Tab-separated table of C-alpha atoms and ligand atoms in Angstrom:
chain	number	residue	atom	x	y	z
A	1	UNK	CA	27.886	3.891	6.624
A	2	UNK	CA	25.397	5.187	4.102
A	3	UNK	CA	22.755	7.166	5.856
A	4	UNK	CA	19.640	5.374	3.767
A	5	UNK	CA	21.298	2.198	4.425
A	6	UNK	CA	21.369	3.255	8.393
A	7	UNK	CA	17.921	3.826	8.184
A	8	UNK	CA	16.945	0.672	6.713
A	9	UNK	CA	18.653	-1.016	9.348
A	10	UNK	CA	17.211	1.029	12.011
A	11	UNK	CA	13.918	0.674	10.506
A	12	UNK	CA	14.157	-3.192	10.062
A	13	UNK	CA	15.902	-3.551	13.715
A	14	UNK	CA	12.392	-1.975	14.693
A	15	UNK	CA	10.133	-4.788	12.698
A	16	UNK	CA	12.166	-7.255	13.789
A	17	UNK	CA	12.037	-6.278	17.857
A	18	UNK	CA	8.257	-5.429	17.407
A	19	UNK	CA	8.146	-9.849	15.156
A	20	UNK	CA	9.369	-10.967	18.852
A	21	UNK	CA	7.603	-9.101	20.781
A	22	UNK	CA	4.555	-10.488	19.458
A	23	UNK	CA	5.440	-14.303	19.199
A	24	UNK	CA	6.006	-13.772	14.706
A	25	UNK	CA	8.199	-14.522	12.787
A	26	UNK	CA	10.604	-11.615	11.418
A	27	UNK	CA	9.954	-13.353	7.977
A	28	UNK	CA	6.855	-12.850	7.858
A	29	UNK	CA	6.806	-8.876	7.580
A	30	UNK	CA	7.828	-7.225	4.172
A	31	UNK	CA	9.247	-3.751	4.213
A	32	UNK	CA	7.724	-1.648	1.320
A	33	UNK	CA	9.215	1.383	0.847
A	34	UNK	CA	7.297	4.416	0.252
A	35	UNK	CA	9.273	6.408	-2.267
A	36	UNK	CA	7.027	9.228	-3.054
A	37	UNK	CA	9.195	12.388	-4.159
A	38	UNK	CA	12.266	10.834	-3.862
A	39	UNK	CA	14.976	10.214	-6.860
A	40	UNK	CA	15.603	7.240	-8.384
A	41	UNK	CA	19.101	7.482	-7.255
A	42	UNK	CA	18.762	7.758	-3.985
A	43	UNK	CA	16.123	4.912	-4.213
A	44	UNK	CA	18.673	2.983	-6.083
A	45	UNK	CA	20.793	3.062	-2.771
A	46	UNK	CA	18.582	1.999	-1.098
A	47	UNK	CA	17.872	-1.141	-3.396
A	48	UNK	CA	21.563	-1.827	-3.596
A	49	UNK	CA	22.420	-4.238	0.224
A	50	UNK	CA	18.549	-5.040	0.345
A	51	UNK	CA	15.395	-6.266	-1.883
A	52	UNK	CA	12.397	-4.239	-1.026
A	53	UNK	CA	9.039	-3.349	-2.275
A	54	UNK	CA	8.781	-0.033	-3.595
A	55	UNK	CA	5.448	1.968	-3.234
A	56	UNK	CA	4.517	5.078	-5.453
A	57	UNK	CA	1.128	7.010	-4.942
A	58	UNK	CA	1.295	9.199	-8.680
A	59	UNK	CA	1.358	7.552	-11.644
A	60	UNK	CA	3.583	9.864	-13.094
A	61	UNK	CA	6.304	9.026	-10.358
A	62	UNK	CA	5.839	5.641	-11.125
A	63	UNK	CA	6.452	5.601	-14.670
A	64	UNK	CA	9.662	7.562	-14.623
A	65	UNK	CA	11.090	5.982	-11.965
A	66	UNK	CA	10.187	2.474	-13.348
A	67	UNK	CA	11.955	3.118	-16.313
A	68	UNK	CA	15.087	3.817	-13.859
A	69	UNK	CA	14.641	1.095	-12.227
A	70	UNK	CA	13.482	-1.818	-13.999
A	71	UNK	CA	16.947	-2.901	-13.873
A	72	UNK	CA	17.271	-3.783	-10.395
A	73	UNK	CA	14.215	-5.791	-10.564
A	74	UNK	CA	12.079	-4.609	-7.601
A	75	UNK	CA	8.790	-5.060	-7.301
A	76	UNK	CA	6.051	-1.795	-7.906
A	77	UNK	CA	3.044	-1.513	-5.849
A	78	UNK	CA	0.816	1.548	-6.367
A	79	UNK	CA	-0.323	2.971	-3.219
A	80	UNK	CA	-1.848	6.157	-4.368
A	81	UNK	CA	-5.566	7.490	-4.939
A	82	UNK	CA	-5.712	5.951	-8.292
A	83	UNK	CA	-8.021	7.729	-10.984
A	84	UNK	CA	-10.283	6.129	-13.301
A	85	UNK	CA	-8.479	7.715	-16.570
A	86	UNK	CA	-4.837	6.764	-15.614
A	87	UNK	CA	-5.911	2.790	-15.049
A	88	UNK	CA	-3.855	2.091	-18.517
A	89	UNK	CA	-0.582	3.929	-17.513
A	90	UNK	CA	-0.699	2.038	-13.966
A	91	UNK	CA	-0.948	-1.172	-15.461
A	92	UNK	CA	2.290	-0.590	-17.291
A	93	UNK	CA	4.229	-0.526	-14.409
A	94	UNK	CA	2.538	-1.467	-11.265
A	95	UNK	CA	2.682	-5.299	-10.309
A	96	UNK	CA	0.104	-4.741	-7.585
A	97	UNK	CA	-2.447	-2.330	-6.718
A	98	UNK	CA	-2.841	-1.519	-2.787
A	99	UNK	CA	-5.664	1.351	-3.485
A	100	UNK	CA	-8.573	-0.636	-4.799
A	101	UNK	CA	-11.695	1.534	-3.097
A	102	UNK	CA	-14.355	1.852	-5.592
A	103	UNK	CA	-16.907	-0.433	-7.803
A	104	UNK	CA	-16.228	1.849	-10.529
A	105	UNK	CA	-12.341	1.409	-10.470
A	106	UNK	CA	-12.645	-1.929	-10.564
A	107	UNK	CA	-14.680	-1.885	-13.191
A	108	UNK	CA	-12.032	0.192	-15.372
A	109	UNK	CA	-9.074	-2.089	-14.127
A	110	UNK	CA	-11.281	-5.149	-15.326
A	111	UNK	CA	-11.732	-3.907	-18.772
A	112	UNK	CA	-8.157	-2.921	-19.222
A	113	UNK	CA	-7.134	-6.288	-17.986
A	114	UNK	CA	-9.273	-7.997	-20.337
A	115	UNK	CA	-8.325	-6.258	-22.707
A	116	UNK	CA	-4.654	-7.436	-22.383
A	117	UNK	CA	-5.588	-11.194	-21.216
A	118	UNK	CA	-4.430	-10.985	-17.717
A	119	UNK	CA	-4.509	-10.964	-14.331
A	120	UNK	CA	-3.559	-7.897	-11.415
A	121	UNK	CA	-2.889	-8.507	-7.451
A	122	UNK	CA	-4.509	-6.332	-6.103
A	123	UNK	CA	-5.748	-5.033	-2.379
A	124	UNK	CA	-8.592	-3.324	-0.952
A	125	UNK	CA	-8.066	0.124	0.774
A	126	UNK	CA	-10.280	0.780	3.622
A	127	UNK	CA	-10.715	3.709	5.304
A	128	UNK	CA	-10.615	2.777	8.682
A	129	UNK	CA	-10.089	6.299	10.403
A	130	UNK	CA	-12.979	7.337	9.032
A	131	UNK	CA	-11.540	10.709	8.595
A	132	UNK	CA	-12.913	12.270	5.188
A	133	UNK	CA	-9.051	13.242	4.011
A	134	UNK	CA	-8.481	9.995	3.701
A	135	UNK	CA	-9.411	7.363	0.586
A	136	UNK	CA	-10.700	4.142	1.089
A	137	UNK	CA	-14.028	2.223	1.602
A	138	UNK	CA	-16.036	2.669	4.864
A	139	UNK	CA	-15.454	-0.647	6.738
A	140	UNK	CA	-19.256	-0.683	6.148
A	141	UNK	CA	-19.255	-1.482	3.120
A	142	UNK	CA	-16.032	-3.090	2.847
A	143	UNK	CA	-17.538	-6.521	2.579
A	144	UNK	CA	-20.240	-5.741	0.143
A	145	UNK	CA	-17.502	-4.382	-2.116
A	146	UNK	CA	-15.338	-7.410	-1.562
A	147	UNK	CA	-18.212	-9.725	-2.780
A	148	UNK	CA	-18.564	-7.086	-6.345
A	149	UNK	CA	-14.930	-7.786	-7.009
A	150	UNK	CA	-15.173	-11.396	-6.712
A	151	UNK	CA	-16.913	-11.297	-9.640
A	152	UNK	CA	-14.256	-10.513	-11.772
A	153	UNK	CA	-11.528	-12.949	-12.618
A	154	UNK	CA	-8.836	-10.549	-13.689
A	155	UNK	CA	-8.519	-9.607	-10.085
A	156	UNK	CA	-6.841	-10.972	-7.307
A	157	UNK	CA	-7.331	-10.441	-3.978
A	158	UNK	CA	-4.050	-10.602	-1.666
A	159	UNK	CA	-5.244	-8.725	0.990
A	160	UNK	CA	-6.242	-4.912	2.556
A	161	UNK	CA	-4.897	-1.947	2.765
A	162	UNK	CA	-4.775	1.362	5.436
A	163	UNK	CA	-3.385	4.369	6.430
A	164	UNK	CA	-4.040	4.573	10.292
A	165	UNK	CA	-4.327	7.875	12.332
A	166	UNK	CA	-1.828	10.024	12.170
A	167	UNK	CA	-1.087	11.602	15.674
A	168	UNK	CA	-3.540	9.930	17.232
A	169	UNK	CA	-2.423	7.904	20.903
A	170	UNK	CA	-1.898	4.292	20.712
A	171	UNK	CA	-5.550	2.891	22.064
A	172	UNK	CA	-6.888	5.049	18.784
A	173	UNK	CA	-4.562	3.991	16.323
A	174	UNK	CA	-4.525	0.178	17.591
A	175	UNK	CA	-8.546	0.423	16.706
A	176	UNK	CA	-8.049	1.205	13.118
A	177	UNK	CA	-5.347	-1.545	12.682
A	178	UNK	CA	-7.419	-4.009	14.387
A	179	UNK	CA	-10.531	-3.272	12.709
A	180	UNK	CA	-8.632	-3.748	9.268
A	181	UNK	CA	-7.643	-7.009	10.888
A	182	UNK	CA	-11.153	-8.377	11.538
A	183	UNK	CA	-12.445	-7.239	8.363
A	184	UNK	CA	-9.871	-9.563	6.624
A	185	UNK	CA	-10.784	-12.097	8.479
A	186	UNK	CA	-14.569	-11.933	8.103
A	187	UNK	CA	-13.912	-10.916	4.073
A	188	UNK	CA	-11.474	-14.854	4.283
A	189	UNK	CA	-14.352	-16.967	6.169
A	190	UNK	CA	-16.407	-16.062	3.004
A	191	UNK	CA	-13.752	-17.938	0.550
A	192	UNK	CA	-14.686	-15.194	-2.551
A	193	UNK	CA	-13.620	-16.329	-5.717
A	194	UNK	CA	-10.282	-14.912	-6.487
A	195	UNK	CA	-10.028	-14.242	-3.091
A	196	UNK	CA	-6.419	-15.007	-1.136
A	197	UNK	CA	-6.888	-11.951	1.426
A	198	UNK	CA	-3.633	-13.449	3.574
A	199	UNK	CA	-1.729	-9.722	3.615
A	200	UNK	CA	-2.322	-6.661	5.715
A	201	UNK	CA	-0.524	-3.756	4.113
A	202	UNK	CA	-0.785	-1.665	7.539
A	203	UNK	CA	1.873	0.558	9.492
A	204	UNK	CA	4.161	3.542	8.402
A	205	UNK	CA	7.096	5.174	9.900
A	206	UNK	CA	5.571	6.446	12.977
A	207	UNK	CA	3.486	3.779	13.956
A	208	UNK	CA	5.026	0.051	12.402
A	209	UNK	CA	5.470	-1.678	15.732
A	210	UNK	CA	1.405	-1.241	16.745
A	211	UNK	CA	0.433	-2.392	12.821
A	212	UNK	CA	2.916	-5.771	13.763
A	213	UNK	CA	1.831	-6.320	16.709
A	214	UNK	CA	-1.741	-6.091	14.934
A	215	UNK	CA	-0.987	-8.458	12.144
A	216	UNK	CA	0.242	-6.562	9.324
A	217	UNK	CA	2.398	-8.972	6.517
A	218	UNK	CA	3.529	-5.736	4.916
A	219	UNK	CA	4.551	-1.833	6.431
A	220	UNK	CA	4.832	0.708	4.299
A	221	UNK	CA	7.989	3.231	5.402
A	222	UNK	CA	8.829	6.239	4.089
A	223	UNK	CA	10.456	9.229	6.208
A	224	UNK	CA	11.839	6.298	8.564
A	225	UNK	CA	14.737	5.727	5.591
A	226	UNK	CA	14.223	8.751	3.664
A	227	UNK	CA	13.417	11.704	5.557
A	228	UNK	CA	11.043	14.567	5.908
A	229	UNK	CA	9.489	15.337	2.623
A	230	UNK	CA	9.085	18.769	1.063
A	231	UNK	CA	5.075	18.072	0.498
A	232	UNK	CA	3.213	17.663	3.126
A	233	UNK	CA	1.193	14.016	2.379
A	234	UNK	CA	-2.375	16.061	1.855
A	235	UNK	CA	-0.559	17.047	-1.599
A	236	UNK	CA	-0.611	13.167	-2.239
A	237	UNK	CA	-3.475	12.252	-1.018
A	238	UNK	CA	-6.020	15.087	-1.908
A	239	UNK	CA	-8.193	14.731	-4.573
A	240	UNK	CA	-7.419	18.415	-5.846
A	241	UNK	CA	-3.701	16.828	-6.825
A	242	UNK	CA	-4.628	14.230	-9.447
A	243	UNK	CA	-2.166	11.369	-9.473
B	301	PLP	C1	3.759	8.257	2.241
B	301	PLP	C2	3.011	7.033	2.493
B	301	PLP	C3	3.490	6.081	3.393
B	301	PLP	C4	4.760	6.255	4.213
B	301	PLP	O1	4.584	7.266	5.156
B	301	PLP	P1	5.788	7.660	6.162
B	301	PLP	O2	5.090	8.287	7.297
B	301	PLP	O3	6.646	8.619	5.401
B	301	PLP	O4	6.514	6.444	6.494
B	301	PLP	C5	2.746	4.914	3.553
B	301	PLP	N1	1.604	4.704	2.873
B	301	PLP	C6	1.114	5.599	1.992
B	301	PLP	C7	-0.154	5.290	1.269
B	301	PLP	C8	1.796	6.789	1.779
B	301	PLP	O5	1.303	7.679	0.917
């Protein structure tokens, strides 16, 4: 068997064991798979036996490989530190935006959106390690930002967004997904305009079973089907590496 498609399997043999062992349903966790620095062909393998999401973090990733693979008819989410001045080029190919972290970036996606006369899904990214290397709002001021963006209609709410702590034990990482957790739920009591905040993008190769056991509707999975990367991730998600 293809080795990707071994992966995947592997990979969705682990959501599915961690669904039961928390009383959910398998169906109710989406695998989005992180595709940053790999081909569109070997993506394209991947896509073949099995819909997924795809996530890209640079914009210039995204547009290439969009325009290989617009055929197949997956779904793009960005999932990148999105810039101010590349807002435009996202919104050509990106059906959702997971990275929403800053009043002024919502302000830019607004006016774009206008612009065109319609709407984006999009989630908010909180930082909820707290470690600086990582984007995000503070959970602090998670809420306050979630009331800002209710004020514009071009944006949609489907949920929030993190990247957990990488090597950190179990008890530590748990925290951070459960944090995210609460905050959705506090940010849902508050029924925001434009507000649906139903999905929890949480969980990654290393750590998907805690995330699901935690709640989250979507993990994002990258080395788990595709291998190590060249880059380490700092490359992707430092702000000396513009997207
Ligand atoms: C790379 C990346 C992932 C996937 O990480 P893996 O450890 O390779 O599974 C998930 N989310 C974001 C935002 C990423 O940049």
């Amino acid at each position: 068997m293809n080795k990707i498609r071994e992966n995947i399997e592997t990979v969705k043999a682990r959501m599915r064991a961690a669904c039961i062992h928390s009383g959910r349903d398998p169906e109710s966790v989406r695998l989005l798979l992180a595709t940053k620095t790999v081909s569109a062909e070997t993506i394209r393998q991947a896509l073949i036996f099995d819909k997924n999401l795809l996530g890209e973090n640079k914009v210039q990733e995204l547009s290439q490989k969009h325009s290989q693979l617009i055929a197949t008819g997956t779904e793009f989410h960005f999932i990148g530190h999105l810039q101010t001045n590349k807002v435009k080029q996202v919104l050509k190919y990106a059906s959702c935006i997971q990275s929403v972290d800053r009043l002024e970036l919502v302000q830019k996606l607004d006016q774009r959106l206008q612009f065109e006369g319609r709407n984006l899904d999009i989630f908010i990214q909180v930082n909820t390690s707290y470690e600086e290397s990582k984007f995000g709002i503070s959970p602090e001021n998670a809420i306050s930002l979630a009331r800002e963006i209710s004020k514009y209609d071009t944006l949609k709410v489907k949920g929030l967004m993190t990247i957990g702590l990488f090597g950190a034990e179990q008890k530590r990482l748990r925290k951070c997904f459960r944090l995210l957790r609460n905050l959705k739920s506090e940010i849902k009591d508050l029924n925001l305009a434009n507000f649906a905040p139903d999905e929890l993008s949480m969980g990654m190769s290393n750590d998907l079973e805690t995330a699901i056991e935690e709640g989250a509707t979507i993990v994002r999975v990258g080395t788990a089907v595709f291998g190590d990367r060249i880059y380490p991730d700092s490359f992707y998600w430092n702000e000396q590496n513009p997207s």
